[in-house]
Short mmCIF file of C-alpha atoms and ligand atoms in Angstrom, two decimals:
data_model
loop_
_atom_site.label_atom_id
_atom_site.label_comp_id
_atom_site.label_asym_id
_atom_site.label_seq_id
_atom_site.Cartn_x
_atom_site.Cartn_y
_atom_site.Cartn_z
CA MET A 1 -25.41 -59.05 -2.15
CA SER A 2 -22.09 -57.23 -1.95
CA THR A 3 -19.33 -59.35 -0.48
CA VAL A 4 -16.00 -57.78 0.43
CA LEU A 5 -12.78 -59.57 1.30
CA VAL A 6 -10.92 -57.63 3.99
CA VAL A 7 -7.17 -58.22 4.33
CA ASN A 8 -5.15 -56.98 7.30
CA ALA A 9 -1.49 -57.92 6.89
CA GLY A 10 0.95 -57.53 9.77
CA SER A 11 4.68 -58.12 9.77
CA SER A 12 4.28 -61.89 10.16
CA SER A 13 0.54 -62.42 9.89
CA ILE A 14 -2.48 -62.02 7.63
CA LYS A 15 -5.95 -61.55 9.14
CA TYR A 16 -8.90 -61.75 6.78
CA GLN A 17 -12.67 -61.70 6.67
CA LEU A 18 -15.20 -62.31 3.94
CA LEU A 19 -18.32 -60.32 4.78
CA ASP A 20 -21.31 -58.44 3.49
CA PRO A 21 -21.05 -54.82 4.68
CA ASP A 22 -24.80 -54.26 4.33
CA THR A 23 -26.06 -57.26 6.28
CA ARG A 24 -22.86 -57.52 8.40
CA GLU A 25 -22.94 -61.26 7.74
CA VAL A 26 -19.44 -62.79 8.00
CA SER A 27 -19.20 -65.85 5.77
CA ALA A 28 -15.60 -66.71 6.69
CA LYS A 29 -12.68 -65.33 8.63
CA GLY A 30 -9.20 -66.42 9.50
CA LEU A 31 -5.68 -65.77 10.61
CA LEU A 32 -2.38 -66.91 9.17
CA GLU A 33 0.49 -66.56 11.62
CA ARG A 34 4.27 -66.86 11.56
CA ILE A 35 4.92 -65.86 7.97
CA GLY A 36 8.66 -66.11 7.31
CA GLN A 37 9.17 -68.19 10.45
CA ALA A 38 9.06 -71.88 11.31
CA GLY A 39 5.70 -73.36 12.27
CA GLY A 40 3.34 -71.27 10.14
CA GLU A 41 -0.31 -71.84 10.94
CA LEU A 42 -3.53 -70.90 9.17
CA THR A 43 -6.84 -70.99 11.03
CA HIS A 44 -9.91 -70.62 8.82
CA ARG A 45 -13.40 -70.31 10.31
CA VAL A 46 -16.69 -70.78 8.52
CA GLY A 47 -19.54 -70.55 11.02
CA GLU A 48 -18.67 -72.98 13.82
CA GLU A 49 -16.29 -74.99 11.63
CA THR A 50 -12.57 -74.38 12.07
CA THR A 51 -9.96 -75.63 9.62
CA THR A 52 -6.28 -75.54 10.51
CA ARG A 53 -3.39 -75.75 8.04
CA ARG A 54 0.26 -75.89 8.98
CA GLY A 55 3.13 -75.09 6.68
CA GLU A 56 6.08 -72.87 5.93
CA TYR A 57 5.00 -69.59 4.41
CA ASP A 58 8.12 -67.76 3.28
CA ASP A 59 6.48 -64.44 2.50
CA HIS A 60 3.12 -62.68 2.24
CA GLY A 61 2.69 -64.02 -1.30
CA GLU A 62 2.84 -67.62 -0.15
CA GLY A 63 0.66 -66.73 2.83
CA LEU A 64 -2.07 -65.16 0.74
CA GLN A 65 -1.95 -68.03 -1.74
CA ALA A 66 -2.54 -70.42 1.18
CA VAL A 67 -5.54 -68.32 2.24
CA LEU A 68 -7.02 -68.47 -1.27
CA ASP A 69 -6.36 -72.22 -1.38
CA VAL A 70 -8.20 -72.87 1.89
CA PHE A 71 -11.18 -70.89 0.57
CA GLU A 72 -11.23 -73.11 -2.52
CA GLU A 73 -10.80 -76.31 -0.49
CA VAL A 74 -13.30 -75.79 2.33
CA GLY A 75 -15.30 -72.82 1.05
CA PRO A 76 -16.93 -70.53 0.62
CA SER A 77 -15.71 -70.36 -2.96
CA LEU A 78 -14.30 -66.89 -3.60
CA SER A 79 -15.12 -67.12 -7.29
CA GLU A 80 -18.77 -67.69 -6.42
CA ALA A 81 -18.95 -65.28 -3.46
CA GLY A 82 -19.71 -62.26 -5.61
CA ILE A 83 -16.77 -60.23 -4.28
CA VAL A 84 -17.22 -56.58 -5.25
CA ALA A 85 -13.99 -55.28 -3.68
CA VAL A 86 -10.97 -56.25 -1.60
CA GLY A 87 -10.35 -53.89 1.32
CA HIS A 88 -6.79 -53.61 2.60
CA ARG A 89 -5.81 -52.10 5.91
CA VAL A 90 -2.84 -49.75 5.52
CA VAL A 91 -1.36 -48.16 8.63
CA GLN A 92 0.35 -44.97 7.43
CA GLY A 93 -1.23 -42.70 4.82
CA GLY A 94 0.89 -39.62 5.52
CA LYS A 95 -0.13 -36.02 5.17
CA ALA A 96 -1.96 -36.27 1.86
CA ILE A 97 -4.33 -39.21 2.25
CA ASP A 98 -7.63 -38.32 3.89
CA GLY A 99 -9.80 -41.31 3.03
CA PRO A 100 -9.96 -44.70 1.34
CA ARG A 101 -8.22 -44.95 -2.04
CA LEU A 102 -8.56 -47.26 -5.02
CA VAL A 103 -5.20 -49.02 -5.36
CA ASP A 104 -3.27 -48.40 -8.56
CA ASP A 105 0.45 -48.43 -9.28
CA ALA A 106 0.82 -44.81 -8.18
CA LEU A 107 -0.82 -45.53 -4.81
CA GLU A 108 1.46 -48.54 -4.31
CA THR A 109 4.43 -46.23 -4.86
CA GLU A 110 3.02 -43.77 -2.33
CA ILE A 111 2.48 -46.49 0.31
CA ASP A 112 6.06 -47.61 -0.33
CA ARG A 113 7.35 -44.04 0.03
CA LEU A 114 5.52 -43.69 3.36
CA ALA A 115 7.24 -46.82 4.70
CA SER A 116 9.99 -44.62 6.15
CA LEU A 117 7.35 -43.29 8.58
CA ALA A 118 5.96 -46.76 9.38
CA PRO A 119 8.77 -49.25 8.73
CA LEU A 120 7.08 -52.09 10.63
CA HIS A 121 3.64 -51.67 9.11
CA ASN A 122 3.51 -50.30 5.56
CA PRO A 123 5.86 -52.89 3.97
CA PRO A 124 3.72 -55.91 4.94
CA ASN A 125 0.54 -53.98 4.06
CA LEU A 126 1.99 -53.26 0.63
CA ALA A 127 3.30 -56.79 0.13
CA ALA A 128 -0.20 -58.17 0.66
CA ILE A 129 -1.74 -55.58 -1.67
CA ARG A 130 0.69 -56.45 -4.46
CA VAL A 131 0.06 -60.18 -4.24
CA ALA A 132 -3.69 -59.76 -3.85
CA ARG A 133 -3.87 -57.60 -6.97
CA GLU A 134 -1.95 -60.26 -8.86
CA LEU A 135 -4.11 -63.10 -7.60
CA MET A 136 -7.43 -61.23 -7.88
CA PRO A 137 -6.99 -58.77 -10.77
CA GLN A 138 -10.68 -58.68 -11.65
CA VAL A 139 -11.89 -56.78 -8.55
CA PRO A 140 -11.09 -53.29 -7.29
CA HIS A 141 -8.59 -53.21 -4.41
CA VAL A 142 -9.13 -50.44 -1.90
CA ALA A 143 -6.65 -49.20 0.71
CA VAL A 144 -8.19 -48.01 3.98
CA PHE A 145 -5.68 -46.04 6.06
CA ASP A 146 -5.39 -46.01 9.86
CA THR A 147 -4.37 -42.37 9.74
CA ALA A 148 -7.13 -41.08 7.45
CA PHE A 149 -9.73 -40.35 10.14
CA PHE A 150 -7.22 -38.05 11.86
CA HIS A 151 -6.08 -36.32 8.67
CA ASP A 152 -7.71 -33.04 9.60
CA LEU A 153 -6.66 -32.81 13.23
CA PRO A 154 -6.37 -29.14 14.17
CA ASP A 155 -2.81 -27.85 13.68
CA HIS A 156 -2.44 -27.15 17.39
CA SER A 157 -3.05 -30.83 18.10
CA ALA A 158 -1.05 -32.27 15.17
CA THR A 159 2.07 -30.12 15.61
CA TYR A 160 5.04 -31.06 17.78
CA ALA A 161 6.78 -28.13 19.46
CA ILE A 162 10.11 -28.69 17.70
CA ASP A 163 12.08 -26.72 15.12
CA ALA A 164 9.54 -26.03 12.37
CA ALA A 165 11.94 -26.50 9.45
CA THR A 166 13.08 -29.89 10.75
CA ALA A 167 9.48 -30.99 11.28
CA GLU A 168 8.56 -29.91 7.74
CA GLN A 169 11.58 -31.53 6.13
CA TYR A 170 11.06 -34.90 7.81
CA ALA A 171 7.23 -34.95 7.92
CA ILE A 172 7.26 -34.96 11.72
CA ARG A 173 3.73 -34.40 12.97
CA ARG A 174 1.02 -36.28 14.80
CA TYR A 175 -0.79 -38.60 12.38
CA GLY A 176 -2.81 -40.74 14.79
CA PHE A 177 -3.59 -44.44 14.30
CA HIS A 178 -6.45 -46.92 14.90
CA GLY A 179 -8.51 -44.36 12.94
CA THR A 180 -10.82 -46.97 11.43
CA SER A 181 -11.80 -48.10 14.92
CA HIS A 182 -12.19 -44.58 16.33
CA LYS A 183 -14.37 -43.61 13.37
CA TYR A 184 -16.55 -46.70 13.67
CA VAL A 185 -16.97 -46.53 17.46
CA SER A 186 -17.66 -42.78 17.63
CA ALA A 187 -20.30 -43.21 14.89
CA GLN A 188 -21.84 -46.09 16.84
CA VAL A 189 -22.08 -43.89 19.94
CA ALA A 190 -23.76 -41.10 17.96
CA GLU A 191 -26.21 -43.56 16.44
CA ARG A 192 -26.96 -45.17 19.75
CA LEU A 193 -27.55 -41.86 21.55
CA GLY A 194 -29.37 -40.39 18.56
CA ARG A 195 -27.22 -37.24 18.48
CA ASP A 196 -24.76 -35.87 15.95
CA ASP A 197 -23.32 -33.11 18.17
CA LEU A 198 -21.67 -35.28 20.80
CA ARG A 199 -18.33 -34.61 22.49
CA THR A 200 -17.06 -38.18 22.74
CA ILE A 201 -13.90 -39.81 24.04
CA VAL A 202 -13.14 -43.19 22.49
CA LEU A 203 -10.75 -45.42 24.42
CA HIS A 204 -9.46 -48.17 22.13
CA LEU A 205 -7.68 -50.48 24.57
CA GLY A 206 -6.23 -53.53 22.86
CA ASN A 207 -2.65 -54.72 22.87
CA GLY A 208 -2.06 -51.36 21.20
CA ALA A 209 -4.09 -48.60 22.85
CA SER A 210 -5.21 -45.13 21.85
CA ALA A 211 -7.68 -42.44 22.86
CA SER A 212 -9.48 -39.93 20.69
CA ALA A 213 -11.57 -36.83 21.29
CA VAL A 214 -14.35 -36.53 18.70
CA VAL A 215 -16.73 -33.58 18.38
CA GLY A 216 -19.77 -34.15 16.18
CA GLY A 217 -17.99 -36.95 14.31
CA VAL A 218 -14.82 -34.89 13.76
CA PRO A 219 -11.68 -35.86 15.71
CA VAL A 220 -9.94 -32.99 17.50
CA ASP A 221 -7.19 -34.96 19.23
CA THR A 222 -5.77 -38.45 19.53
CA SER A 223 -3.12 -40.01 21.71
CA MET A 224 -0.96 -41.80 19.14
CA GLY A 225 1.35 -39.44 17.32
CA MET A 226 3.88 -39.70 14.54
CA THR A 227 4.01 -43.41 15.33
CA PRO A 228 1.80 -45.72 17.40
CA LEU A 229 4.24 -45.39 20.32
CA GLU A 230 2.89 -42.17 21.84
CA GLY A 231 0.09 -41.88 24.35
CA LEU A 232 -1.48 -44.51 26.55
CA VAL A 233 0.31 -47.36 28.29
CA MET A 234 0.01 -50.42 26.02
CA GLY A 235 0.75 -54.14 26.15
CA THR A 236 4.40 -53.75 25.19
CA ARG A 237 4.75 -50.02 24.38
CA SER A 238 5.56 -47.28 26.86
CA GLY A 239 3.31 -44.55 25.53
CA ASP A 240 4.25 -41.02 26.66
CA LEU A 241 7.62 -40.46 28.26
CA ASP A 242 10.31 -37.83 28.56
CA PRO A 243 12.30 -38.03 25.29
CA ALA A 244 15.47 -37.24 27.25
CA ILE A 245 15.27 -40.78 28.67
CA LEU A 246 16.51 -41.93 25.26
CA PHE A 247 19.57 -39.65 25.32
CA HIS A 248 20.27 -40.77 28.86
CA LEU A 249 20.04 -44.49 28.06
CA HIS A 250 22.22 -43.96 25.02
CA ARG A 251 24.86 -42.11 27.03
CA VAL A 252 24.93 -44.12 30.25
CA ALA A 253 23.85 -47.58 29.06
CA GLY A 254 25.22 -47.45 25.51
CA LEU A 255 21.91 -48.48 23.94
CA ASP A 256 21.86 -47.81 20.22
CA VAL A 257 18.83 -46.74 18.21
CA ASP A 258 17.64 -50.29 17.50
CA ALA A 259 17.94 -51.30 21.15
CA LEU A 260 15.99 -48.20 22.20
CA ASP A 261 13.33 -48.93 19.58
CA THR A 262 12.97 -52.50 20.86
CA LEU A 263 12.94 -51.36 24.48
CA LEU A 264 10.09 -48.87 24.01
CA ASN A 265 8.01 -50.76 21.43
CA LYS A 266 8.44 -54.37 22.50
CA LYS A 267 9.67 -54.52 26.09
CA SER A 268 7.81 -51.72 27.81
CA GLY A 269 4.20 -51.05 28.77
CA LEU A 270 2.52 -53.71 30.91
CA LEU A 271 5.07 -56.31 29.85
CA GLY A 272 7.99 -54.14 30.90
CA MET A 273 6.48 -53.18 34.22
CA CYS A 274 5.28 -56.58 35.41
CA GLY A 275 6.20 -59.33 32.93
CA SER A 276 2.91 -59.83 31.06
CA ASN A 277 1.21 -57.86 28.31
CA ASP A 278 -2.09 -59.67 28.85
CA MET A 279 -4.43 -57.60 31.01
CA ARG A 280 -6.10 -60.77 32.30
CA ASP A 281 -2.79 -61.90 33.84
CA VAL A 282 -1.97 -58.43 35.11
CA THR A 283 -5.32 -58.04 36.87
CA LYS A 284 -5.11 -61.51 38.38
CA ALA A 285 -1.60 -60.92 39.64
CA ALA A 286 -2.56 -57.53 41.06
CA ASP A 287 -5.47 -59.13 42.90
CA ALA A 288 -3.11 -61.80 44.24
CA GLY A 289 -1.05 -59.03 45.83
CA GLU A 290 1.86 -58.86 43.39
CA ALA A 291 3.20 -55.34 43.80
CA ASP A 292 4.63 -54.92 40.29
CA ALA A 293 1.32 -55.94 38.68
CA ALA A 294 -0.65 -53.63 40.98
CA LEU A 295 1.66 -50.76 40.05
CA ALA A 296 1.41 -51.57 36.31
CA LEU A 297 -2.39 -51.55 36.54
CA ALA A 298 -2.30 -48.26 38.44
CA VAL A 299 0.03 -46.63 35.89
CA TYR A 300 -2.20 -47.89 33.05
CA THR A 301 -5.45 -46.60 34.53
CA TYR A 302 -3.96 -43.33 35.80
CA ARG A 303 -2.73 -42.54 32.26
CA LEU A 304 -6.25 -43.19 30.99
CA ARG A 305 -7.75 -40.91 33.64
CA ARG A 306 -5.36 -38.11 32.65
CA TYR A 307 -6.31 -38.42 28.98
CA VAL A 308 -10.01 -38.35 29.79
CA GLY A 309 -9.52 -35.15 31.80
CA ALA A 310 -7.34 -33.62 29.10
CA TYR A 311 -9.77 -34.43 26.31
CA ALA A 312 -12.77 -33.14 28.27
CA ALA A 313 -10.82 -29.87 28.52
CA ALA A 314 -9.86 -30.00 24.82
CA MET A 315 -13.53 -30.34 23.85
CA GLY A 316 -14.86 -27.84 26.42
CA GLY A 317 -17.03 -30.56 27.96
CA LEU A 318 -17.94 -34.18 27.60
CA ASP A 319 -21.08 -36.11 26.63
CA ALA A 320 -19.90 -39.70 26.12
CA VAL A 321 -17.01 -42.07 26.79
CA ALA A 322 -16.78 -45.33 24.84
CA PHE A 323 -14.55 -48.29 25.72
CA THR A 324 -13.56 -50.68 22.96
CA ALA A 325 -11.09 -53.44 21.88
CA GLY A 326 -9.80 -56.40 23.91
CA VAL A 327 -9.24 -54.68 27.26
CA GLY A 328 -11.89 -51.98 26.84
CA GLU A 329 -14.61 -54.49 25.99
CA ASN A 330 -13.64 -57.11 28.55
CA SER A 331 -12.14 -55.55 31.66
CA PRO A 332 -14.64 -54.05 34.13
CA ARG A 333 -11.68 -53.45 36.45
CA VAL A 334 -9.83 -51.23 33.97
CA ARG A 335 -13.01 -49.32 33.10
CA TRP A 336 -13.82 -48.75 36.76
CA ASP A 337 -10.32 -47.77 37.88
CA SER A 338 -9.73 -45.42 34.97
CA LEU A 339 -12.92 -43.43 35.51
CA ALA A 340 -12.86 -43.48 39.32
CA GLY A 341 -12.78 -39.99 40.80
CA LEU A 342 -14.15 -38.29 37.69
CA GLU A 343 -17.55 -37.55 39.22
CA PHE A 344 -16.65 -33.84 38.98
CA LEU A 345 -16.74 -34.28 35.18
CA GLY A 346 -20.21 -35.81 35.41
CA ILE A 347 -19.01 -39.41 35.08
CA ARG A 348 -20.61 -42.02 37.32
CA LEU A 349 -20.47 -45.70 36.47
CA ASP A 350 -23.12 -48.21 37.53
CA GLU A 351 -21.34 -51.13 39.18
CA ALA A 352 -23.66 -53.87 37.90
CA ARG A 353 -23.82 -52.45 34.38
CA ASN A 354 -20.03 -52.13 34.30
CA ALA A 355 -19.67 -55.74 35.41
CA ALA A 356 -22.04 -56.83 32.62
CA GLY A 357 -20.15 -54.65 30.12
CA ASP A 358 -22.86 -54.51 27.50
CA GLY A 359 -23.91 -51.15 26.08
CA VAL A 360 -24.42 -48.28 28.55
CA ILE A 361 -22.47 -48.79 31.80
CA SER A 362 -23.00 -45.38 33.42
CA ALA A 363 -25.66 -44.71 36.06
CA ASP A 364 -28.95 -43.13 35.03
CA ASP A 365 -27.99 -39.89 36.79
CA SER A 366 -24.55 -39.71 35.15
CA ALA A 367 -24.32 -36.55 33.02
CA VAL A 368 -21.82 -38.34 30.76
CA THR A 369 -22.97 -41.56 29.10
CA VAL A 370 -20.31 -44.27 29.31
CA LEU A 371 -20.62 -47.22 26.96
CA VAL A 372 -18.90 -50.41 25.93
CA VAL A 373 -18.96 -50.57 22.12
CA PRO A 374 -17.35 -53.58 20.43
CA THR A 375 -15.17 -52.32 17.61
CA ASP A 376 -15.41 -53.80 14.14
CA GLU A 377 -12.56 -52.59 11.98
CA GLU A 378 -13.24 -55.24 9.33
CA LEU A 379 -16.82 -54.06 8.90
CA GLU A 380 -15.71 -50.43 8.62
CA ILE A 381 -13.02 -51.35 6.06
CA ALA A 382 -15.57 -53.43 4.11
CA ARG A 383 -18.04 -50.54 4.06
CA GLN A 384 -15.42 -48.11 2.82
CA ALA A 385 -14.13 -50.59 0.22
CA ALA A 386 -17.65 -51.33 -1.04
CA GLY A 387 -17.93 -47.67 -1.96
CA PHE A 388 -15.48 -48.43 -4.80
CA ALA A 389 -17.33 -51.48 -6.11
CA ARG A 390 -17.82 -51.55 -9.85
CA PRO A 391 -21.47 -51.44 -10.89
CA SER A 392 -22.64 -55.01 -11.50
CA GLY A 393 -22.25 -56.05 -15.11
CA GLY A 394 -19.58 -53.35 -15.51
P1 AMP B 401 -6.90 -56.64 20.99
O1 AMP B 401 -5.59 -56.05 20.57
O2 AMP B 401 -8.06 -55.71 20.80
O3 AMP B 401 -7.15 -57.99 20.40
O4 AMP B 401 -6.82 -56.86 22.56
C1 AMP B 401 -5.89 -57.76 23.12
C2 AMP B 401 -5.83 -57.52 24.61
O5 AMP B 401 -7.13 -57.70 25.18
C3 AMP B 401 -4.89 -58.47 25.32
O6 AMP B 401 -3.92 -57.75 26.03
C4 AMP B 401 -5.79 -59.19 26.30
O7 AMP B 401 -5.19 -59.35 27.51
C5 AMP B 401 -6.96 -58.27 26.47
N1 AMP B 401 -8.14 -59.00 26.92
C6 AMP B 401 -8.86 -59.92 26.24
N2 AMP B 401 -9.83 -60.42 27.05
C7 AMP B 401 -9.70 -59.80 28.26
C8 AMP B 401 -10.40 -59.89 29.51
N3 AMP B 401 -11.42 -60.73 29.69
N4 AMP B 401 -9.97 -59.09 30.52
C9 AMP B 401 -8.94 -58.26 30.36
N5 AMP B 401 -8.25 -58.13 29.21
C10 AMP B 401 -8.63 -58.90 28.16
#
């Protein structure tokens, strides 16, 4: 048995799972929300049993302590779970980090240094790592980076066409994110189709959304760039736009850098276009004839269609498309609309299979296999972390 505790700390939340990466068995999972705000809430699930705790959690330290306490109170006992490693999700690994790393003081310093590239993400990731190492000093802590899978993107895909010296000085390049999910899902597709030479497009469509082009397990392009703002239309983020819009809004509307940041990251995307970032609401409203929701859905799916075409060209052909994450796994409408009209690329969905949304959803005569593949970032993090487990008895 090799149990791993996976910790995914956001700015005001901690998501966690206790699981065995070999058997995939999840013995407990939970979510603590509203750290540093009023009305903090911890939901802890063991099988069908849900335990809820409410309290004020001032910082990630108090939050993580509450998580450890609930494990001790309602189980399973962490001290008896046989934990071989703690896996931590870290968003930005920069130019040097190309895989999971054992956390030591030097790595903490590096994650801290990279916070300038990911100011919303790396600080909470690091805060949780620091507290977890203090509270659980006896096990190895492993950082698994969102950017690592895309570390070796070809230069022509990672480079922005700006002044080279400026880019070098300020580490401006395309890093890509959601890498743990893209790695897991593309590997699932290869396993499922029994081929290791596939040209695959993975569409990770959650509240954040990204696409990747993967050839034989190696990513050649991805839609998120220096930050998770670039690329697809997302719940609250704009994705691609003309950067001159920022100069224009600064000059004519007087928006400063923080206001622009908030506008594009928090008030754009589906939410900005039609008032909801939940695809279920958007689809329902579009079906009810609301014009702004119909337009938002059309912009969202048209952007997807463009990326699929672009990535087929980037890879010189296409064998598989995989949909994953909240929207990708659950919205037949988005899957259908985004691939409509791509028969010339060899893509043909089967209507009934798409409605069922389980496994292969393309027609038997479709040259490209289209699949729905549930992502499992926790499992992928646990697997990578388990690779650093100390030999038992050691
Ligand atoms: P994630 O970030 O992967 O948890 O995905 C969250 C997104 O999935 C939210 O925007 C939800 O609206 C969306 N989602 C969840 N269930 C459905 C569904 N049945 N149909 C459409 N979108 C869904």
